[in-house]
Short mmCIF file of C-alpha atoms and ligand atoms in Angstrom, two decimals:
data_model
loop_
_atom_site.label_atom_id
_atom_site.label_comp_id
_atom_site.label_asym_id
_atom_site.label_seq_id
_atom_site.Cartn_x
_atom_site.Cartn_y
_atom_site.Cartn_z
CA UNK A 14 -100.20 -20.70 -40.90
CA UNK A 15 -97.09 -23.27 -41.46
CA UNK A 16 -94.81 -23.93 -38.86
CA UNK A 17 -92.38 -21.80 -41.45
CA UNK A 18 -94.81 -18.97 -41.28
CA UNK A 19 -94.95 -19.37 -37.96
CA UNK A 20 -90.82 -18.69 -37.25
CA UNK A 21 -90.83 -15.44 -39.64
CA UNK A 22 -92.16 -12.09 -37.80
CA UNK A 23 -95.14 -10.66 -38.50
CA UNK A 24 -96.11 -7.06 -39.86
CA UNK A 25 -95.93 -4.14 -36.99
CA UNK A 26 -99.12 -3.15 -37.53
CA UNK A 27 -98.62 -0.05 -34.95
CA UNK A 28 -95.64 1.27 -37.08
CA UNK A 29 -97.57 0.88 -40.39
CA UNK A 30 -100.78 2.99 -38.43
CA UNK A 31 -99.03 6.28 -37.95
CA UNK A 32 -98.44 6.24 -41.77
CA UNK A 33 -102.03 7.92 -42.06
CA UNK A 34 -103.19 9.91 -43.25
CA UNK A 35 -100.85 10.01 -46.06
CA UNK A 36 -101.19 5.44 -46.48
CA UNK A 37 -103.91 4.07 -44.95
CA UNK A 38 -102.41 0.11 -44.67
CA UNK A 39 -104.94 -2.82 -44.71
CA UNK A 40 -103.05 -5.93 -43.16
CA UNK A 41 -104.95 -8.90 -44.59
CA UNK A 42 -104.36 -12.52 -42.53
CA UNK A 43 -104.39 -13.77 -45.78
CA UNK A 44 -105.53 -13.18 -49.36
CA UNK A 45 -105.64 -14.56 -52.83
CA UNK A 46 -104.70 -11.41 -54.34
CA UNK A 47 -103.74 -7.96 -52.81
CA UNK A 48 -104.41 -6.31 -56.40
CA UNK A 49 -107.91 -7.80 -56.69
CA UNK A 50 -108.85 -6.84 -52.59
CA UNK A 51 -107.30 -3.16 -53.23
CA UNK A 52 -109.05 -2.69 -57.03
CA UNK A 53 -112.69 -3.63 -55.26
CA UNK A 54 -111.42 -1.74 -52.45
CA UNK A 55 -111.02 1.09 -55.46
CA UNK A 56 -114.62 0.54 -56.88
CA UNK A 57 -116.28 0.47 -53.55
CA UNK A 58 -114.98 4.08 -53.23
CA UNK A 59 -111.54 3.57 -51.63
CA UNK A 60 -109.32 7.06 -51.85
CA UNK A 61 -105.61 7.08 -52.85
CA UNK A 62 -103.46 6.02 -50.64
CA UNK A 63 -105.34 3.37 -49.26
CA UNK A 64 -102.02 0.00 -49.00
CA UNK A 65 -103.51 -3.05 -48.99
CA UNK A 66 -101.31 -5.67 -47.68
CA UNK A 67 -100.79 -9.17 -46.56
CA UNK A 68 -99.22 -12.12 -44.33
CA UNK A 69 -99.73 -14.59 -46.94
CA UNK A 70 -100.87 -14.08 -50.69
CA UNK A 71 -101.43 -17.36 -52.08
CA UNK A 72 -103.04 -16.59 -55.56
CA UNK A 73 -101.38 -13.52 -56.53
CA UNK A 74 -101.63 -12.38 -60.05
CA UNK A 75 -98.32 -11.24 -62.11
CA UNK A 76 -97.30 -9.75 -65.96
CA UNK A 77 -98.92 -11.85 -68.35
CA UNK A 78 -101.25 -13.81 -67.12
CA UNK A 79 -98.83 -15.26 -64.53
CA UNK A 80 -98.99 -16.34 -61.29
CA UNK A 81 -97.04 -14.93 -58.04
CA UNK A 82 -97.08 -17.05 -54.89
CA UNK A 83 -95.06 -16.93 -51.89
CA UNK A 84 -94.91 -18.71 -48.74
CA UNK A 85 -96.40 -17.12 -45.70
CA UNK A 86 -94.51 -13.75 -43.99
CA UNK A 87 -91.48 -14.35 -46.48
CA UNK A 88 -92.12 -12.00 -48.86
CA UNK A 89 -94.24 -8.82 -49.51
CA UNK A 90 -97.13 -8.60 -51.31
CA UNK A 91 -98.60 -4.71 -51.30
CA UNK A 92 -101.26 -2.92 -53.40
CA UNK A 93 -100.82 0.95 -53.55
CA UNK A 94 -104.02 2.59 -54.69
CA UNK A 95 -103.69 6.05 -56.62
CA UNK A 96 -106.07 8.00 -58.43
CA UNK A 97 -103.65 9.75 -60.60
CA UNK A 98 -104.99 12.59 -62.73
CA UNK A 99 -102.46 12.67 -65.50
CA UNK A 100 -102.74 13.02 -68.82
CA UNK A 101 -103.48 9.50 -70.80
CA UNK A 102 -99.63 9.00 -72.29
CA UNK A 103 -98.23 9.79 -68.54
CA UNK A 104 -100.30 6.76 -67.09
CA UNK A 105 -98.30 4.53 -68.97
CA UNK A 106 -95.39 5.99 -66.91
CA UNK A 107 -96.61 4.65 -63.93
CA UNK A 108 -94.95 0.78 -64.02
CA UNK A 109 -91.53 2.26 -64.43
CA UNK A 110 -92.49 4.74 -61.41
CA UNK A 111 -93.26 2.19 -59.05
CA UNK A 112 -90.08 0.11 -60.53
CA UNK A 113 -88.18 3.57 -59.36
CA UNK A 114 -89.62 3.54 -56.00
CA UNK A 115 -88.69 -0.64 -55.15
CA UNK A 116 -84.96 0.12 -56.60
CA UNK A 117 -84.54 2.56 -54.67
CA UNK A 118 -86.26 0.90 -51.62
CA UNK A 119 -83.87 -2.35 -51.35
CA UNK A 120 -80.62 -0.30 -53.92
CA UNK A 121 -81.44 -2.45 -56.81
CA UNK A 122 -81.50 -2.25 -60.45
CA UNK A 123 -83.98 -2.09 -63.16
CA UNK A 124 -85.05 -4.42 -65.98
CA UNK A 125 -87.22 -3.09 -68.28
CA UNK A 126 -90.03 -2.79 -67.58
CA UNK A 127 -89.86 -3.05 -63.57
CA UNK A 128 -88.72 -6.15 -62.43
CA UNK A 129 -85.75 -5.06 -59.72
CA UNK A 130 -82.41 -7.09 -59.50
CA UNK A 131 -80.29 -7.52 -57.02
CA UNK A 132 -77.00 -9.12 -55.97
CA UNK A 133 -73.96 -10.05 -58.49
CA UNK A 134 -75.63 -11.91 -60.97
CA UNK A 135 -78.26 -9.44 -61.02
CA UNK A 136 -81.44 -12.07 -59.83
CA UNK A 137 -85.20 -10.94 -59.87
CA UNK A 138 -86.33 -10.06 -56.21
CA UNK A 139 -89.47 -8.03 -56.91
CA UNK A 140 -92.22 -8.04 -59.70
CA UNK A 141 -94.59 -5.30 -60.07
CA UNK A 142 -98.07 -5.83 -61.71
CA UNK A 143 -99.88 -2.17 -62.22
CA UNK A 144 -103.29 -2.12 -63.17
CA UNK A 145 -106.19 0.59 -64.26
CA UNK A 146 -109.17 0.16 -62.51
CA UNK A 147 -112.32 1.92 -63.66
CA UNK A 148 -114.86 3.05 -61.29
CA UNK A 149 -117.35 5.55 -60.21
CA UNK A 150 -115.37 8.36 -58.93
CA UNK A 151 -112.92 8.05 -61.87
CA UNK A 152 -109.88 5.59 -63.78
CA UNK A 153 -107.76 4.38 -60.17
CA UNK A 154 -104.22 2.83 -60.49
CA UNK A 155 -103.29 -0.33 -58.21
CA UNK A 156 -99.44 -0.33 -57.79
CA UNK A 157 -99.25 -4.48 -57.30
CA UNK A 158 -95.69 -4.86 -55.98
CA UNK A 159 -94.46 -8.32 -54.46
CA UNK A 160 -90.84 -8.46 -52.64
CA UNK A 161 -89.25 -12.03 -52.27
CA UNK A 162 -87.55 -10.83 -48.31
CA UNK A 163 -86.93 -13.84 -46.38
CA UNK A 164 -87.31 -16.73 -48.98
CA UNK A 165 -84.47 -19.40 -48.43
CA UNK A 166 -82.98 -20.93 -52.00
CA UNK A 167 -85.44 -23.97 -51.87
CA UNK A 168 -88.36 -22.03 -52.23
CA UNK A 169 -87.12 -19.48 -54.66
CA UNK A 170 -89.66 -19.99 -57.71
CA UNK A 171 -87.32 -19.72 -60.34
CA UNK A 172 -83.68 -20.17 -60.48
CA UNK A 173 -83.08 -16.30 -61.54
CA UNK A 174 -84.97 -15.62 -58.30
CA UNK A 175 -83.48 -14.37 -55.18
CA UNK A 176 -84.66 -12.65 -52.10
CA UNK A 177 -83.32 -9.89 -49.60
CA UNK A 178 -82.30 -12.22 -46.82
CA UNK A 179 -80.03 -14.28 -49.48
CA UNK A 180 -78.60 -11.22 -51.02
CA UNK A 181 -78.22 -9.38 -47.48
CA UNK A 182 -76.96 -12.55 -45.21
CA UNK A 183 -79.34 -11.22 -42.55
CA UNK A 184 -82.46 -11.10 -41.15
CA UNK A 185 -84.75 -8.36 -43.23
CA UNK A 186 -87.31 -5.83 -41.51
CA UNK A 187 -90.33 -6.36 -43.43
CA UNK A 188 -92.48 -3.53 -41.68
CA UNK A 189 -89.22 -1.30 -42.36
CA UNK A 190 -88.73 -2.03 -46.22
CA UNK A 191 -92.78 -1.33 -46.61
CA UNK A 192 -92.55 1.76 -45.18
CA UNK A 193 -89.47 2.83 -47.05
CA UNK A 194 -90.91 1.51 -49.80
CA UNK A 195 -93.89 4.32 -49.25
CA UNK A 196 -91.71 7.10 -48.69
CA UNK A 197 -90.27 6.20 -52.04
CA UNK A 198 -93.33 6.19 -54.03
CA UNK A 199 -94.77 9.54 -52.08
CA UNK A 200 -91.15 11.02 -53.77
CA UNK A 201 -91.60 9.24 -57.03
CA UNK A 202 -95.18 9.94 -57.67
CA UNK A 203 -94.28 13.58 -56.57
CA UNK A 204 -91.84 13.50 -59.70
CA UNK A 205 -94.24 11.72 -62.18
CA UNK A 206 -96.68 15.05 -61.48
CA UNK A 207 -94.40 17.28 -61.28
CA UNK A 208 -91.24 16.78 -62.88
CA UNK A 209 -91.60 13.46 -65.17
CA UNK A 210 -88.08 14.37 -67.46
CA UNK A 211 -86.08 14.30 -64.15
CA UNK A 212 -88.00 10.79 -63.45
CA UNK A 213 -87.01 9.69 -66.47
CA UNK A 214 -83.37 10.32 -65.77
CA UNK A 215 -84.00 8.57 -62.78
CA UNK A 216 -85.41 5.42 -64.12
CA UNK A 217 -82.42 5.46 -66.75
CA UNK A 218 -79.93 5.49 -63.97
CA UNK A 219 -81.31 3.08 -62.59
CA UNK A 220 -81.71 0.74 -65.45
CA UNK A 221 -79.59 -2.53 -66.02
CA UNK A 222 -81.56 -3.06 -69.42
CA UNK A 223 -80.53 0.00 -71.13
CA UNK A 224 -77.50 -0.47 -73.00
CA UNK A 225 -77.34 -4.10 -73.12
CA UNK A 226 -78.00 -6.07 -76.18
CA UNK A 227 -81.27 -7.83 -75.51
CA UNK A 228 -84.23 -9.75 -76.99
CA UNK A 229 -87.74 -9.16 -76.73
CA UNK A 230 -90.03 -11.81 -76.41
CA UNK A 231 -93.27 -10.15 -77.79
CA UNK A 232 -96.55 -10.83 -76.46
CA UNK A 233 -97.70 -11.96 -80.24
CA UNK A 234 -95.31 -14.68 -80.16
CA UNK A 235 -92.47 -13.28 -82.21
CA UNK A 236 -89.12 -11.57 -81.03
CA UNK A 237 -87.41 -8.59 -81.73
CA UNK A 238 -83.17 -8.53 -80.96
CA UNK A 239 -80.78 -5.41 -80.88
CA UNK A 240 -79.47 -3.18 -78.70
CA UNK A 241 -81.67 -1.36 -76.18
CA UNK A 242 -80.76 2.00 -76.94
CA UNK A 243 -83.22 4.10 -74.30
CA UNK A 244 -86.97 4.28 -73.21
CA UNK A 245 -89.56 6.87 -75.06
CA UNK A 246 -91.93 9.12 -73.70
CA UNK A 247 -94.45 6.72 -73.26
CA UNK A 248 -92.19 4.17 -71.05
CA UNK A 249 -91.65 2.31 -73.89
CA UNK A 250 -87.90 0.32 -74.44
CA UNK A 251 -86.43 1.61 -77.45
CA UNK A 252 -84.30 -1.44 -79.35
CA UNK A 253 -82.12 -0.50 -82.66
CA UNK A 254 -81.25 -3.27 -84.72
CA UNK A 255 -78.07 -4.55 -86.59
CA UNK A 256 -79.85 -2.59 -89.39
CA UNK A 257 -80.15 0.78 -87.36
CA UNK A 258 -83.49 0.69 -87.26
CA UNK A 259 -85.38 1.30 -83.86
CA UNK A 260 -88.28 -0.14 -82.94
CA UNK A 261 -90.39 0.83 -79.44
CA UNK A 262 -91.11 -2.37 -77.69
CA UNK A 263 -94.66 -1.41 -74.83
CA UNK A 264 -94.98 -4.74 -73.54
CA UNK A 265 -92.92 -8.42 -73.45
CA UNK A 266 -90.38 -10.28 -71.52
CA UNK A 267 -86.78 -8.19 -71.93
CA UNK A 268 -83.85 -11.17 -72.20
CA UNK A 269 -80.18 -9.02 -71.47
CA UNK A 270 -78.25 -11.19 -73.91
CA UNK A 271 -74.08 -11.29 -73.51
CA UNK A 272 -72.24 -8.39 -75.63
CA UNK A 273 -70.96 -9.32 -78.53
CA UNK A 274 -67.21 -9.72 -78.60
C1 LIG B 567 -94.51 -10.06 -62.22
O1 LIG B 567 -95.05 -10.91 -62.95
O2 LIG B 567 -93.28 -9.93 -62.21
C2 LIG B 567 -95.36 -9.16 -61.39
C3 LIG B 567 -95.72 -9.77 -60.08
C4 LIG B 567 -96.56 -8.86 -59.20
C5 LIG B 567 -96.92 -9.50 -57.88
C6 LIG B 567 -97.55 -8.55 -56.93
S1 LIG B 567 -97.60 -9.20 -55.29
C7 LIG B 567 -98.67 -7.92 -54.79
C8 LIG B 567 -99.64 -7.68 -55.92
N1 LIG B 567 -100.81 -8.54 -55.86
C9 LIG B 567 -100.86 -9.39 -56.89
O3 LIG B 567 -101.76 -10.24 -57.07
N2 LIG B 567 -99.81 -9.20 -57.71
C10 LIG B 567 -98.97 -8.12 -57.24
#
């Protein structure tokens, strides 16, 4: 661990224990990945609600192929593990749920799909990577959700980044925002089941994309501009064109563009 490391506070392990049985949280030293450790974790026979978590995730995985890193104890990196038994076209719900959960977690807003903004100029502070894990008892989702909380503005990784502690001007509990952050997915999960219509009306309140005129980078290369006009049943960000025509958008980097005058 860096001298840096060193200065930041670790997790309360004893506060994170009496979650169980509802989360059962792993704290990991160190990792290269909390997705990969909780999706073996998943295949080895793991149940839901097993959190895996982490000091210091220095290969982390993130949309697209990317990479997440972060230095150590200044942000947090936590895998969720559920074993959702939805119907196939509510899986693809479950992104936007966990992007429900982290804006309401840390009051911040929503750019399709989940990345969470914060702070005037509406900066990324948390990406979320789910991913569908097959194994023997069944298809498991890992809820992959990093939080930039203490990173200073020199080791931001891109200059749209931001973290709690900038945003806040103080000090951030990082045992308290994970376990908030659990209470919030217990209650958003709960309304996935349950009551997905009202979580869609969440996720809409929430959402800083909807609205705005934007352009979407498509994964095949090309781009697709208008106005995003809502988000479909299946999650999917709805954008009509000068033309009228609407067009559902399921994956792709979401630019909010300026409005027109
Ligand atoms: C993004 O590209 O915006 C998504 C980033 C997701 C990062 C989190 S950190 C915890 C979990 N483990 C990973 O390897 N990735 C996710």
């Amino acid at each position: 661990m860096s001298a840096d490391g060193m200065r930041r506070p670790s997790l309360q392990a004893e506060r994170l224990a009496a979650l169980a049985p509802t989360w059962q949280v792993e704290i990991l030293a160190e990792t290269t990945s909390t997705n990969a450790v909780c999706a073996q974790r998943a295949r080895d026979g793991a149940p839901e609600g097993l959190v895996v978590t982490t000091e210091h995730q220095y290969a982390g995985r993130g949309r697209l192929d990317r990479v997440w890193e972060m230095p150590p104890r200044a942000a947090l990196a936590t895998s969720v593990l559920l074993r959702p038994t939805l119907p196939p076209e509510r899986w693809t719900w479950l992104p936007l749920m966990a992007g429900v959960a982290v804006a309401r977690t840390i009051e911040g807003r929503l750019k399709w799909p989940n990345d969470v903004l914060l702070g005037p100029e509406l900066k990324k502070v948390c990406g979320i990577l789910v991913e569908r894990i097959e194994t023997p008892a069944g298809p498991a989702a890992v809820l992959g959700i990093g939080i930039n909380t203490s990173l200073t503005p020199d080791e931001l990784p891109i200059p749209h980044a931001t973290s709690l502690q900038i945003e806040r001007g103080e000090e951030v509990d990082r045992t308290g925002v994970l376990v908030t952050l659990l209470a919030e997915i217990a209650d958003a999960y709960a309304l996935l089941v349950h009551d997905p219509e009202e979580l869609s009306a969440d996720y809409l309140a929430l959402s800083a994309t909807v609205g705005m005129r934007v352009r979407a980078e498509l994964p095949s290369g090309g781009a697709l501009a208008g106005t995003a006009s809502g988000i479909d049943p299946y999650g999917r960000l709805l954008i009509t064109q000068a033309d009228g025509l609407t067009q559902a958008v399921g994956a792709g980097d979401i630019v909010h563009l300026r409005p027109l005058d």
